[in-house]
Each structure stands twice: as C-alpha cells, then as structure tokens.
Short mmCIF file of C-alpha atoms in Angstrom, two decimals:
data_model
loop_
_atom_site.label_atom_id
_atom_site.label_comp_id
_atom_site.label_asym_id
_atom_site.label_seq_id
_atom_site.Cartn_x
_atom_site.Cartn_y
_atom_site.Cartn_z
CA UNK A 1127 -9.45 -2.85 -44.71
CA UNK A 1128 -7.41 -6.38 -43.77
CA UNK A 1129 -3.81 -5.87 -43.49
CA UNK A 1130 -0.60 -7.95 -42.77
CA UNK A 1131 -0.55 -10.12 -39.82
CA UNK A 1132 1.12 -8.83 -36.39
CA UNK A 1133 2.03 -10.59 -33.70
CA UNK A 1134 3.85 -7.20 -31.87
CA UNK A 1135 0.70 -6.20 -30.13
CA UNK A 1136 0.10 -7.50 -26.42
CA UNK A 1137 -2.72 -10.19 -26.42
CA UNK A 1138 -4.57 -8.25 -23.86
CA UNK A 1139 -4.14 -4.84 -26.24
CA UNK A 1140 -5.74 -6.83 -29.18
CA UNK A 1141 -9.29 -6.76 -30.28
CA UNK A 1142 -11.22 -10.43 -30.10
CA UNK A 1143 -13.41 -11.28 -32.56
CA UNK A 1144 -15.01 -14.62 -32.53
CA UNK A 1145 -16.46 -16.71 -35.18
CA UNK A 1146 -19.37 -18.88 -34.26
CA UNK A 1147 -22.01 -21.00 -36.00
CA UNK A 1148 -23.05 -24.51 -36.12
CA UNK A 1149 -20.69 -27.33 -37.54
CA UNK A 1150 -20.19 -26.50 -41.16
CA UNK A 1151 -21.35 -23.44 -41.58
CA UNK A 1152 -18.20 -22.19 -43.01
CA UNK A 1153 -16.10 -20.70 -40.44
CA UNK A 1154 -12.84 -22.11 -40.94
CA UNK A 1155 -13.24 -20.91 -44.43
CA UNK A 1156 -14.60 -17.66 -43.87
CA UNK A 1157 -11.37 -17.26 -41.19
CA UNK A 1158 -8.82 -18.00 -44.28
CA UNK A 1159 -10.63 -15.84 -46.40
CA UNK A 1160 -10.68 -12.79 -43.78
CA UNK A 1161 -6.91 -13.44 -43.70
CA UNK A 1162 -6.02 -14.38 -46.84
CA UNK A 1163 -4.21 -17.35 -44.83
CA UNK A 1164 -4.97 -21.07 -44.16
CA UNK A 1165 -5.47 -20.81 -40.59
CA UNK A 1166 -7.89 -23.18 -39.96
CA UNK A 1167 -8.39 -27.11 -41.61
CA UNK A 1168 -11.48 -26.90 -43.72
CA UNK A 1169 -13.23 -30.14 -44.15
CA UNK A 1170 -16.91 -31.37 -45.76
CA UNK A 1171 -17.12 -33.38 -42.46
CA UNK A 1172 -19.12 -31.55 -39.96
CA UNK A 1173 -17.20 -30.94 -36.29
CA UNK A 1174 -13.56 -30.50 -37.47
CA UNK A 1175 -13.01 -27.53 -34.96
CA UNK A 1176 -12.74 -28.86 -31.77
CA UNK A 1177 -10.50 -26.43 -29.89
CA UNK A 1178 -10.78 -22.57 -30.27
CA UNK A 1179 -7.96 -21.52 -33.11
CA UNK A 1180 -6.53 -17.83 -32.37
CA UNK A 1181 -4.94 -15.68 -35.02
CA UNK A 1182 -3.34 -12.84 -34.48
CA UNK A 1183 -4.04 -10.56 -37.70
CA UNK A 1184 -4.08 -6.31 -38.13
CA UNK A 1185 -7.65 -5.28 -39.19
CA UNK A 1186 -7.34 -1.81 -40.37
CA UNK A 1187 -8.63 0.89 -39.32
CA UNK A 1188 -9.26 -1.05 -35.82
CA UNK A 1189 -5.46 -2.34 -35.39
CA UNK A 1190 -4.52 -5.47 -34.35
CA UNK A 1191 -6.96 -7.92 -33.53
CA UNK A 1192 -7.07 -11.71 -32.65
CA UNK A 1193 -9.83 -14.00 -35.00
CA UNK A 1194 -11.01 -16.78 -32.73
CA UNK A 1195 -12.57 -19.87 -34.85
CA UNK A 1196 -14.48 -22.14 -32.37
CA UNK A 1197 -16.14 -25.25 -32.63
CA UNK A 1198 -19.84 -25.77 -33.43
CA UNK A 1199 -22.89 -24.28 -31.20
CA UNK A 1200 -24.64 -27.76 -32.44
CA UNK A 1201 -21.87 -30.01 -31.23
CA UNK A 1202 -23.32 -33.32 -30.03
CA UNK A 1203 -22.53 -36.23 -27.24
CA UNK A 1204 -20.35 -35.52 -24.00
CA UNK A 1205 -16.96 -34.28 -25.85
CA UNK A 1206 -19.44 -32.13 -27.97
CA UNK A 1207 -21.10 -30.33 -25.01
CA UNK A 1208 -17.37 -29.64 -23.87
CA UNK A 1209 -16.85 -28.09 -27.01
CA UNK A 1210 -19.94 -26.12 -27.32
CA UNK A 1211 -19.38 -24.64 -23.33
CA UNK A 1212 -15.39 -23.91 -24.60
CA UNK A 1213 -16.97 -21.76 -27.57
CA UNK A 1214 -18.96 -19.86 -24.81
CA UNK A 1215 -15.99 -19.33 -23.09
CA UNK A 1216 -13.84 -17.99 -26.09
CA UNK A 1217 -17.14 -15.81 -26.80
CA UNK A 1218 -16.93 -14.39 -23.00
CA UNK A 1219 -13.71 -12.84 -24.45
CA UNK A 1220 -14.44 -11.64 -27.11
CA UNK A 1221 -14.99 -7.68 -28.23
CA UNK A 1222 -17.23 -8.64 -31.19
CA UNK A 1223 -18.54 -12.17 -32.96
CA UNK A 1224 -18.98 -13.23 -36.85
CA UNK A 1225 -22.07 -15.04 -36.59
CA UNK A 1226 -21.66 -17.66 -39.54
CA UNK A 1227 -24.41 -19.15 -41.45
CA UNK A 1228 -24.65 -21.38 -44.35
CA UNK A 1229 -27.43 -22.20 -47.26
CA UNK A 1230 -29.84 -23.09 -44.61
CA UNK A 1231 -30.29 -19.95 -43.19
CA UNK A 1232 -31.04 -18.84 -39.66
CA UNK A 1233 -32.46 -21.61 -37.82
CA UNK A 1234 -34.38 -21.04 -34.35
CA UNK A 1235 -31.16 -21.79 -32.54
CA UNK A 1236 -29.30 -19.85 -34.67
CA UNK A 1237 -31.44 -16.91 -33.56
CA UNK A 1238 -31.73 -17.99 -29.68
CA UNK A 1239 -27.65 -18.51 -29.47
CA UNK A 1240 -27.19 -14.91 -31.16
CA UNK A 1241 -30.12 -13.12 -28.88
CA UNK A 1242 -28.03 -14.86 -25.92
CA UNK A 1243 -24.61 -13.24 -26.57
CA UNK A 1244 -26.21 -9.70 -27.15
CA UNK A 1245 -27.89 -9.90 -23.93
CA UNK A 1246 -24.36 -10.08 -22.62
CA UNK A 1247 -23.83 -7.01 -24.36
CA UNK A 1248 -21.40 -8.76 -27.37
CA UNK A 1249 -21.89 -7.26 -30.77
CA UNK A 1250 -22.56 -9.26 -33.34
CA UNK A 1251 -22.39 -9.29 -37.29
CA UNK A 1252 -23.95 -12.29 -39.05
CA UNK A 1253 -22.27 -13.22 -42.11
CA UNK A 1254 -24.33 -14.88 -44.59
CA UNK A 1255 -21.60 -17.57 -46.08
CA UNK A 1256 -21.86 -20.22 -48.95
CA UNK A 1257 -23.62 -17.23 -51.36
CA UNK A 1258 -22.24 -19.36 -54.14
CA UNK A 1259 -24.60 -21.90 -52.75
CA UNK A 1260 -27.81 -20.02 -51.69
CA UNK A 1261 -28.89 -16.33 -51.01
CA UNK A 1262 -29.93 -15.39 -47.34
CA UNK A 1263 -33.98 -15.38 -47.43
CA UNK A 1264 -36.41 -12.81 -47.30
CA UNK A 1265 -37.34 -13.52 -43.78
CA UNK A 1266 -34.26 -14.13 -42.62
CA UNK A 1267 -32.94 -10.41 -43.51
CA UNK A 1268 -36.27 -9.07 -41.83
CA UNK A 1269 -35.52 -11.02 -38.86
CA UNK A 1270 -32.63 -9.28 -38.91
CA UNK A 1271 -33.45 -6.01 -40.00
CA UNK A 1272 -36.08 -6.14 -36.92
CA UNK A 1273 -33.03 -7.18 -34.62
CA UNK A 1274 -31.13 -3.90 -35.58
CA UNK A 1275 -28.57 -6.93 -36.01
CA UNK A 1276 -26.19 -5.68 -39.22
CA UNK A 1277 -25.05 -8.61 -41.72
CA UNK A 1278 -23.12 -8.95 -44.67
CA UNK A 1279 -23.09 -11.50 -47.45
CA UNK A 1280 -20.09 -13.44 -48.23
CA UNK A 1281 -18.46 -16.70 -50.31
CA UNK A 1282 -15.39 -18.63 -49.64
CA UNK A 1283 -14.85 -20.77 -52.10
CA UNK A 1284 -15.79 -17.54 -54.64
CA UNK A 1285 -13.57 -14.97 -52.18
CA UNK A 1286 -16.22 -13.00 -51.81
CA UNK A 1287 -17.10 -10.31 -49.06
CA UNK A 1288 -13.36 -10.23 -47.39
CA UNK A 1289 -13.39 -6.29 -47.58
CA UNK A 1290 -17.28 -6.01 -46.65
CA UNK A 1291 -16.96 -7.76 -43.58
CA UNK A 1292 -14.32 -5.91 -42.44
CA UNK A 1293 -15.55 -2.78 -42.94
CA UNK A 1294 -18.55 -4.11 -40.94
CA UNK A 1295 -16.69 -5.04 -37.96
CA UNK A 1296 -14.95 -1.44 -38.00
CA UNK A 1297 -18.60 -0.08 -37.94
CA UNK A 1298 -19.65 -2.60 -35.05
CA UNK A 1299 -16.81 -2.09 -32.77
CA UNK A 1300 -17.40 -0.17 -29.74
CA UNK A 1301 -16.32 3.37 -29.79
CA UNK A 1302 -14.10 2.42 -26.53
CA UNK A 1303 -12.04 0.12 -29.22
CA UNK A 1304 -11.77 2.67 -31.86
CA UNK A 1305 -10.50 5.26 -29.13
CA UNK A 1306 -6.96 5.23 -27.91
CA UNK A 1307 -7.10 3.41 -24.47
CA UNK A 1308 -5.11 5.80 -21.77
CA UNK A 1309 -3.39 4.38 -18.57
CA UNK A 1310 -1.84 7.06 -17.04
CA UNK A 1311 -1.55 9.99 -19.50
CA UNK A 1312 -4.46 11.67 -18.29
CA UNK A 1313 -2.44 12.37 -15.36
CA UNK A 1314 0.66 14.04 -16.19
CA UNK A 1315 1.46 16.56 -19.57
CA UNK A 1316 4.40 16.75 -21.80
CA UNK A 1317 7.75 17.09 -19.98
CA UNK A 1318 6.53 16.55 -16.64
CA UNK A 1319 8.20 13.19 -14.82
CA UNK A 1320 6.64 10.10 -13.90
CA UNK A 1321 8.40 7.92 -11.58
CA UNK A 1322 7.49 3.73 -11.25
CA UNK A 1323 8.64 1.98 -8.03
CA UNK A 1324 9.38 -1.58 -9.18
CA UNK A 1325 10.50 -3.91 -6.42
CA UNK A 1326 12.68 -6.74 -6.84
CA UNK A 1327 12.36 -9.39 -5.06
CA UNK A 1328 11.95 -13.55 -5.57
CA UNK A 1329 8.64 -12.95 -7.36
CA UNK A 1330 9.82 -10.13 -9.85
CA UNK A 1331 11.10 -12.33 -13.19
CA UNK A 1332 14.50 -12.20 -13.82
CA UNK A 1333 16.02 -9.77 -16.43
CA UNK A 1334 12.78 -8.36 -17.06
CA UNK A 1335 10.21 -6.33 -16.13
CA UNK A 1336 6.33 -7.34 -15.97
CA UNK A 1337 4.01 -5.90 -18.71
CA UNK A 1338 2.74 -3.64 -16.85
CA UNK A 1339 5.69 -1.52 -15.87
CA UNK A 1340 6.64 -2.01 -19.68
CA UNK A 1341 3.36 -0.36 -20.34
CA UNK A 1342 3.26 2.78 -18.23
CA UNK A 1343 6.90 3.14 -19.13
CA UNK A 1344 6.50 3.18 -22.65
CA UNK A 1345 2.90 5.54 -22.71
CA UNK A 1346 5.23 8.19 -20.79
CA UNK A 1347 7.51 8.43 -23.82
CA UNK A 1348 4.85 8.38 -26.38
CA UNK A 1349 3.00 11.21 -24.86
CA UNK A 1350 6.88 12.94 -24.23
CA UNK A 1351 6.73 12.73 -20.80
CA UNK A 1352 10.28 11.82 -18.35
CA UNK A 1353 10.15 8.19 -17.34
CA UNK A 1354 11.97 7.12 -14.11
CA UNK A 1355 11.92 3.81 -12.43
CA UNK A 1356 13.81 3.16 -9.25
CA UNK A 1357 13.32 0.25 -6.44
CA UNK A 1358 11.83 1.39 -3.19
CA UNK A 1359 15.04 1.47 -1.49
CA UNK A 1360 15.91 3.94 -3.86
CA UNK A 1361 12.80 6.57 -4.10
CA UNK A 1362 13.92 8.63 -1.52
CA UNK A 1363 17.20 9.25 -3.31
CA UNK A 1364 15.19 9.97 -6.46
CA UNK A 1365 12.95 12.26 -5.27
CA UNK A 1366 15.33 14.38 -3.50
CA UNK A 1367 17.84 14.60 -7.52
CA UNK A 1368 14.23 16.29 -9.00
CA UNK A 1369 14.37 19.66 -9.40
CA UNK A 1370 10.72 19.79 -9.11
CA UNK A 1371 8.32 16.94 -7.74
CA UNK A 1372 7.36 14.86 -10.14
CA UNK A 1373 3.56 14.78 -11.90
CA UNK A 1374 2.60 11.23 -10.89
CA UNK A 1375 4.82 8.41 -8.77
CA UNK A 1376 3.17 4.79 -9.67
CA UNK A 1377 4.06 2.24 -7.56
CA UNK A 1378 3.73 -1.85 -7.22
CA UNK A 1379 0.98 -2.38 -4.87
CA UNK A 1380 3.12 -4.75 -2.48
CA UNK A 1381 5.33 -1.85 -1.89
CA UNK A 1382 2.65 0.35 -1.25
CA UNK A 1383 2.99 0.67 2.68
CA UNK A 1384 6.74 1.47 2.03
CA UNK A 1385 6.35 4.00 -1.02
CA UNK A 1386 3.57 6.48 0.82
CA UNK A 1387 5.42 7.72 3.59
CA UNK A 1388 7.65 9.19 0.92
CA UNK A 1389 6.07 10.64 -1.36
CA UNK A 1390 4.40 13.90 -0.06
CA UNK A 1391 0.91 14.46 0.06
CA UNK A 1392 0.33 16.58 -2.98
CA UNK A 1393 2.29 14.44 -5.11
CA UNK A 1394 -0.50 12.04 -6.60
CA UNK A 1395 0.49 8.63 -5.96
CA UNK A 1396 -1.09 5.08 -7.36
CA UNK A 1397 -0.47 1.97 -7.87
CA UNK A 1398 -0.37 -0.17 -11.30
CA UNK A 1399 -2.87 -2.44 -10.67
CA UNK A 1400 -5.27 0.51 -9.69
CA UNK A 1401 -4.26 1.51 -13.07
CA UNK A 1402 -5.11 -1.54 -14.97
CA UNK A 1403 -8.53 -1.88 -12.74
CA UNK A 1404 -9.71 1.71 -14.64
CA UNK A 1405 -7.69 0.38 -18.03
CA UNK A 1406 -9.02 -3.01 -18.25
CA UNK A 1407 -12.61 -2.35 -15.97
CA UNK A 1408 -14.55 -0.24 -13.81
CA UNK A 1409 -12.34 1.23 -10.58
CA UNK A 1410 -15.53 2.48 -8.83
CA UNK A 1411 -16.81 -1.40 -9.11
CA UNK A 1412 -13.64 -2.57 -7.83
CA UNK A 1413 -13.61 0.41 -4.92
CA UNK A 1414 -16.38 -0.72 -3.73
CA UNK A 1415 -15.75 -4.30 -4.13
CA UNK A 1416 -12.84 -3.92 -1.33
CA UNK A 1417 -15.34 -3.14 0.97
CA UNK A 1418 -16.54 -6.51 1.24
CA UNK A 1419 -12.89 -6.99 3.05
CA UNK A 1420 -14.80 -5.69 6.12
CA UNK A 1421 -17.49 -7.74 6.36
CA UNK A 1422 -15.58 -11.41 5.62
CA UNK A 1423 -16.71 -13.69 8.22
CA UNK A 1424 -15.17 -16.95 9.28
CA UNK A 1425 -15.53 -19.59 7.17
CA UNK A 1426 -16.02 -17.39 3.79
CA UNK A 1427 -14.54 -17.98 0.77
CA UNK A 1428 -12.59 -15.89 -1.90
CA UNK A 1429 -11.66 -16.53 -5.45
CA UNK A 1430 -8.36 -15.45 -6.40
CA UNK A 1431 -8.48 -15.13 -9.99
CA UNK A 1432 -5.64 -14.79 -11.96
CA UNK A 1433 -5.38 -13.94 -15.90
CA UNK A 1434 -2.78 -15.71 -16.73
CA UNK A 1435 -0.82 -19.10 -15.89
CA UNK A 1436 2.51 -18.78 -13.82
CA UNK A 1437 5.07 -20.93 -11.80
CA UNK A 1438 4.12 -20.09 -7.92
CA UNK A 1439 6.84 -19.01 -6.15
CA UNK A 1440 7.04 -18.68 -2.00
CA UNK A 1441 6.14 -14.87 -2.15
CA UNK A 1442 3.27 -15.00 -5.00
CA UNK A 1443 1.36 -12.01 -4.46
CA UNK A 1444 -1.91 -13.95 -5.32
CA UNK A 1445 -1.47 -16.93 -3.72
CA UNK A 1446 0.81 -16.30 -0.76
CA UNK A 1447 1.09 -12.45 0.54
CA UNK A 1448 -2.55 -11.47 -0.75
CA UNK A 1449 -4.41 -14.72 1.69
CA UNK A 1450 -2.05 -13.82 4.19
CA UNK A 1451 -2.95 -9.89 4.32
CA UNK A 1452 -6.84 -10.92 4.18
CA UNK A 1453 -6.45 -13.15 7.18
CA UNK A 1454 -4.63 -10.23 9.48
CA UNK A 1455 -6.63 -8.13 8.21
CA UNK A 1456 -9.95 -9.63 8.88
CA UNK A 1457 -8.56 -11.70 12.08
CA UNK A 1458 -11.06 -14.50 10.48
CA UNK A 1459 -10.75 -18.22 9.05
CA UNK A 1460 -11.10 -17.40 5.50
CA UNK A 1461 -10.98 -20.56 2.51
CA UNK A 1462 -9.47 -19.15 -0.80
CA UNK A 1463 -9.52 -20.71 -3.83
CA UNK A 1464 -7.32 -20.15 -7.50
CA UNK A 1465 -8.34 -20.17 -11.05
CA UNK A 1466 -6.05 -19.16 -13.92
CA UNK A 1467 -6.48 -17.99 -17.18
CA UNK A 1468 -10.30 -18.03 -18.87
CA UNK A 1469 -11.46 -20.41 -16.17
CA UNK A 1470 -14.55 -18.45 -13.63
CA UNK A 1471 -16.24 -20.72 -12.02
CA UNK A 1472 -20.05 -21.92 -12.31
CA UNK A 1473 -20.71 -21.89 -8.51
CA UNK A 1474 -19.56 -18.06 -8.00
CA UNK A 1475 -22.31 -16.93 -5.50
CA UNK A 1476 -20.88 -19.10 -2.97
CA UNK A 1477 -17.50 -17.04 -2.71
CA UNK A 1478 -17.78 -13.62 -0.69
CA UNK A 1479 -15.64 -12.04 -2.81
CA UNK A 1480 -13.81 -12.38 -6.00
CA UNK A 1481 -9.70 -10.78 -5.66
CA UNK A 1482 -8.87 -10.21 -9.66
CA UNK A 1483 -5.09 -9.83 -10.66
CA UNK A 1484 -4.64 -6.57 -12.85
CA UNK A 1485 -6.14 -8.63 -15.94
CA UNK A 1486 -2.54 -7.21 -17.92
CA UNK A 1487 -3.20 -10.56 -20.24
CA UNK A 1488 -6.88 -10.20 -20.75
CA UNK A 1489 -8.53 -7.41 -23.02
CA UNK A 1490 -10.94 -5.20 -21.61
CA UNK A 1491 -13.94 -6.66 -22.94
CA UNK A 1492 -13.07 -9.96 -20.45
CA UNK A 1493 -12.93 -8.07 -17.85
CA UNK A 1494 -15.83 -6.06 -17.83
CA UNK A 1495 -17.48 -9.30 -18.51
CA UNK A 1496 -16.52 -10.77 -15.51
CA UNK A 1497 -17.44 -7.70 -14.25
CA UNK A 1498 -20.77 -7.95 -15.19
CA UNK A 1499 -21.07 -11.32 -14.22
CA UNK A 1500 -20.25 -10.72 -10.27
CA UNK A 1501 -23.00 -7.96 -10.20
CA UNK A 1502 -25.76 -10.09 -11.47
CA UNK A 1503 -24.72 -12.90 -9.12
CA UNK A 1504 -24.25 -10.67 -6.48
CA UNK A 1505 -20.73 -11.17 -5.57
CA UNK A 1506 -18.31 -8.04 -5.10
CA UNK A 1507 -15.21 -7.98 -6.95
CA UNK A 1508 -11.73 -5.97 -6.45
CA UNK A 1509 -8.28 -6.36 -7.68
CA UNK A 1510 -4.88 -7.10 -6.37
CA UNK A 1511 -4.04 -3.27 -5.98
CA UNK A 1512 -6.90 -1.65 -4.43
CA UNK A 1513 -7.31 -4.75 -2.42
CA UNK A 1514 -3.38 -4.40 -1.04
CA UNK A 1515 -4.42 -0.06 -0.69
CA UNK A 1516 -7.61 -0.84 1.36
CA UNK A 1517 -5.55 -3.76 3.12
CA UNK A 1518 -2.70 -0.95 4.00
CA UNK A 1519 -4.78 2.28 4.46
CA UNK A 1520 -3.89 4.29 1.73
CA UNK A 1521 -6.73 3.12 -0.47
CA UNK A 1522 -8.10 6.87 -0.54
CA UNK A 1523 -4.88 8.03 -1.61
CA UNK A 1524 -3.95 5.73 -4.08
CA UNK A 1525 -7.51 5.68 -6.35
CA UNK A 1526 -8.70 9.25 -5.46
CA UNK A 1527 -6.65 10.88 -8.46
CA UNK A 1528 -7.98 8.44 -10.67
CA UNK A 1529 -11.43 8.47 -9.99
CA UNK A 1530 -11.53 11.93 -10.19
CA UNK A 1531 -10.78 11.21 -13.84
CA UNK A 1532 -12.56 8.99 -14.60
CA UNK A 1533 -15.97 10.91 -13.50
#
C-alpha cells in the first residue's frame, strides 16, 4: 500500500501522521521501514530525535502524506521537556499517530499519553515494534482490545509489518481524508464560469500568484469548469464580455468593498478565505466568531495568527490593514498580538478573539484543532475573510452561499 515518495502535493493538502513513543522504542526505524528510506538516524543510544523529522511520502490508497518522527514522550531535564512539548505540538497537527512500542510493552504512561491524544480526537494505531525481540503481551492486547484502539505488530531490523501498517492507517483515517476535499465545486457545474478577483498590489508576491488562487483556479479545470481571473479594476470589463453571468465570482477579501457593488445580487459572490475557513474548518464557528468584533472593548486583545512565516511588508493584511480595520471599526484601543506558523499560545483565554489567516499551509486536521481548542477555552475565533466581510458589510453576502452548502 506504500508507494514512491512525492513532494508535488501542497503541505497543507497532505495527510500527517505522527510517530510517537518513548526514546528507543523504534521509531526512527519503523519510519525507514514504512518508507523503505533512511530518513531518520537510528542509534542504540536513547534520545537521538530531538527535532520533529518530516517526510513527505505517497501512502496508497490515502495519497500523499507527510510521516512526522518526533522525539521521545520520556525525554528528561530542561532541553528534554522542550522536546517532549515540541512532540505535542507536531501531534496537534497531525491527522493520525503510530504509537510505537518496544519489548517492554505498554507502560502506564504509554497508556495515559495515548488516552490524552484521543481525547483530542487524534486516531491512533499502536505498532507493536522490536517483534524480533519480544511479542506484545496478553494484557497488553486486552488493554487494547478494551480501548477499541487497533494495533499491528511489526520488526525493523526483520522488515516486518511495512504493508500491515499501512493498510491500518488507510482503515484509521477519517472518512473526511479518504473523501475528495471540495473548495468551490459544489458551487458551479461543468461549463459554467468562475471568475477570481486577484489584486495586485505591494503585498501580492511578484510573478506569482498565492496558493490559494492557484487552488480554486486549478479545481475549476478539473471539474471542466471556465476559469477567469482579472484585477478589480478590471471586473467590470469582464463581466460585461460574458455572454451569460457567471456561476460563482471569488474574490480576495481586501477587495471585497470594491468587488460587491459589481457583481449583481444574484450572482453568488465569496471570498477565498471564506473558502478556505469551510475547506480547512468550520465556517459557522468562524461566522459566529466575527461577532465578537462587536463587543471588543478598550483595552482587549486579539491574536493574529498566521500559518505560515512571511517577510511583513507596509500593507500586510494581517499585521497592518486587518488591526487597522478592527480599530475603525470598533472605535476602541485594541492590543494585537502575532504568532506564525505551529506556535498558539498557552495563555489564550486572555485574548478576546483569535483572527486566523486562511490556514492555506496547514492541513485541516490543525485547524479544526485549533478550532477546538478556542471553544473549550472560550475564546471566539474567525478568519481573515469573514473578518474583512463582517468588517465591510457584506458578510451575509459573501458566506450565505456557502453555508447553505455546507448544511
């Protein structure tokens, strides 16, 4: 069921699955094995992971996927503890884990650490390594057995179990990652026209677009559908060379006060980082996360998080127009922080609101983490494009088509 390696695939469109266990239990080996690659260093000495080690690999039937081998859950001493919270952390993005175990067994920490990450909802498969060694016990496989927690029996130095394992995983995935994720197809049929507003402006990279665009662009073709993409200046020339109107306009979110006058009122029009908060999360949660724009008070502070790690420019959307709209729109002293990349912070329930960046580099099970984590702390959540809609107006407009879909 393992296949060659591909590094094509988006990192956000790739499956995570995580390999965890205490120091030496075998996952560095159990990685090369899965891939048939040396990946990883494998060593007799206990802690030779320290940082996370991704590889990009295609796991048949369930398509490309990234392994992530992390360090040890029994890591000791200050730069230990920093290692063990960085496995968490890979874990929070993960789809699915290999739970690694050695000759030992399942020890009680074993069993706490894996009850842990399935009360966040993370599947797991425990992979009973070293069988050249030892077999797993009697009560171990009960334990499991009483867990509903599947597991599979492998051997890296023997190379056995590579195909058993991932047959497993195919089994454990989610159905949402066996099913063909949809962005906007579900609004618009064969031969009908979808046109993207794309702005250009000091933020937009040069001699590119962002992957976003790329992505709605290309999911028109494969579904046979007529892909335009125009600036703002130009959409009122473009609508008016259609002989028809077209089936969906999708717009960048900063140019959403310009676009809607435009575009007529039975056209449906949204944005693509309302897109990307259904793709990637949960629109209603972010809906009614914008809300919370409303009630900001002075002295509040919001957490612009962002998924991925950029040079700011003088018109970043999350660090310089986005504060700026908040503040005339709420006529209040408001205190924003940034994170980038994997970092949330620890003290979230002292922000009023978390503003989330369309999460294009993240996959979805991130997200909805992050999700998750904001409604048990109690702290509302919304991204970048329904914030800007809500900020401008048109919020109604701009998610009504979608959540219409989506129930």
């Amino acid at each position: 069921m393992c296949n060659a390696v591909t590094d094509q695939a988006p990192r956000g469109m790739r499956y995570h699955i995580a390999l965890a266990g205490r120091r030496n239990a075998g996952k560095s080996s159990l990685l090369n094995l899965l891939t048939g690659q040396d990946v990883s260093i494998v060593s007799d000495t206990a802690g030779t992971t320290t940082d996370a080690v991704n590889k990009p690999f295609e796991l048949l039937p369930l398509g490309p996927v990234t392994f992530i081998d992390t360090a040890g859950i029994d890591d000791e001493g200050e730069l230990g503890n920093l290692r063990v919270a960085a496995t968490r952390k890979a874990l929070n993005r993960a789809d699915m884990a290999l739970y690694v175990v050695d000759e030992l067994g399942l020890t009680e920490a074993d069993r706490a650490f894996i009850e842990s990450q399935r009360n966040l909802g993370l599947p797991v498969l425990v992979v009973f390594n070293k069988g050249d060694l030892a077999s797993p016990s009697a009560d171990d496989l009960i334990w499991c057995d009483a867990q509903g927690l599947p597991f599979q029996q492998a051997s890296s130095v023997a190379g056995h179990g590579r195909r058993s394992i991932c047959q497993a995983l195919f089994e454990l995935a989610p159905e949402e990652l066996k099913a063909k994720p949809v962005l906007a197809a579900d609004c618009y049929g064969p031969g009908d026209t979808v046109v993207c507003v794309v702005p250009i402006d000091m933020a937009a990279p040069k001699g590119r677009l962002i992957l976003p665009q790329v992505q709605i662009l290309r999911e028109a073709l494969d579904h046979s559908a007529i892909a335009m993409i125009c600036k703002e200046t130009e959409l009122a020339q473009t609508l008016a060379m259609l002989p028809e109107p077209p089936a969906l306009v999708v717009t960048d979110a900063q140019a959403i006060k310009t676009v809607a006058p435009l575009v007529p009122e039975s056209v449906p029009l949204t944005t693509f980082s309302s897109l990307f908060a259904r793709f990637k999360g949960d629109l209603a949660q972010m809906v009614e996360g914008a809300a919370a724009l409303d009630r900001l008070k002075d002295g509040d502070r919001v957490l612009i998080a962002e998924a991925c790690s950029h040079h700011v420019q003088d018109e970043d959307i999350g660090r310089v127009k986005l504060p700026a709209l908040v503040r005339r729109y709420s006529g209040k002293q408001i205190e924003f922080d940034v994170v980038a990349g994997h970092d949330f912070p620890d003290d979230l329930e002292s922000y009023a609101l978390v503003l989330h960046c369309g999460a294009c580099m993240f996959n979805r099970a991130e997200m909805l983490r992050r999700l998750r984590e904001c409604t048990r702390r109690g702290v509302p959540i919304t991204n970048y494009g329904v914030a800007i809609a809500k900020l401008q107006g048109v919020m109604p407009r701009v998610v009504a088509p979608l959540l219409a879909r989506a129930g």
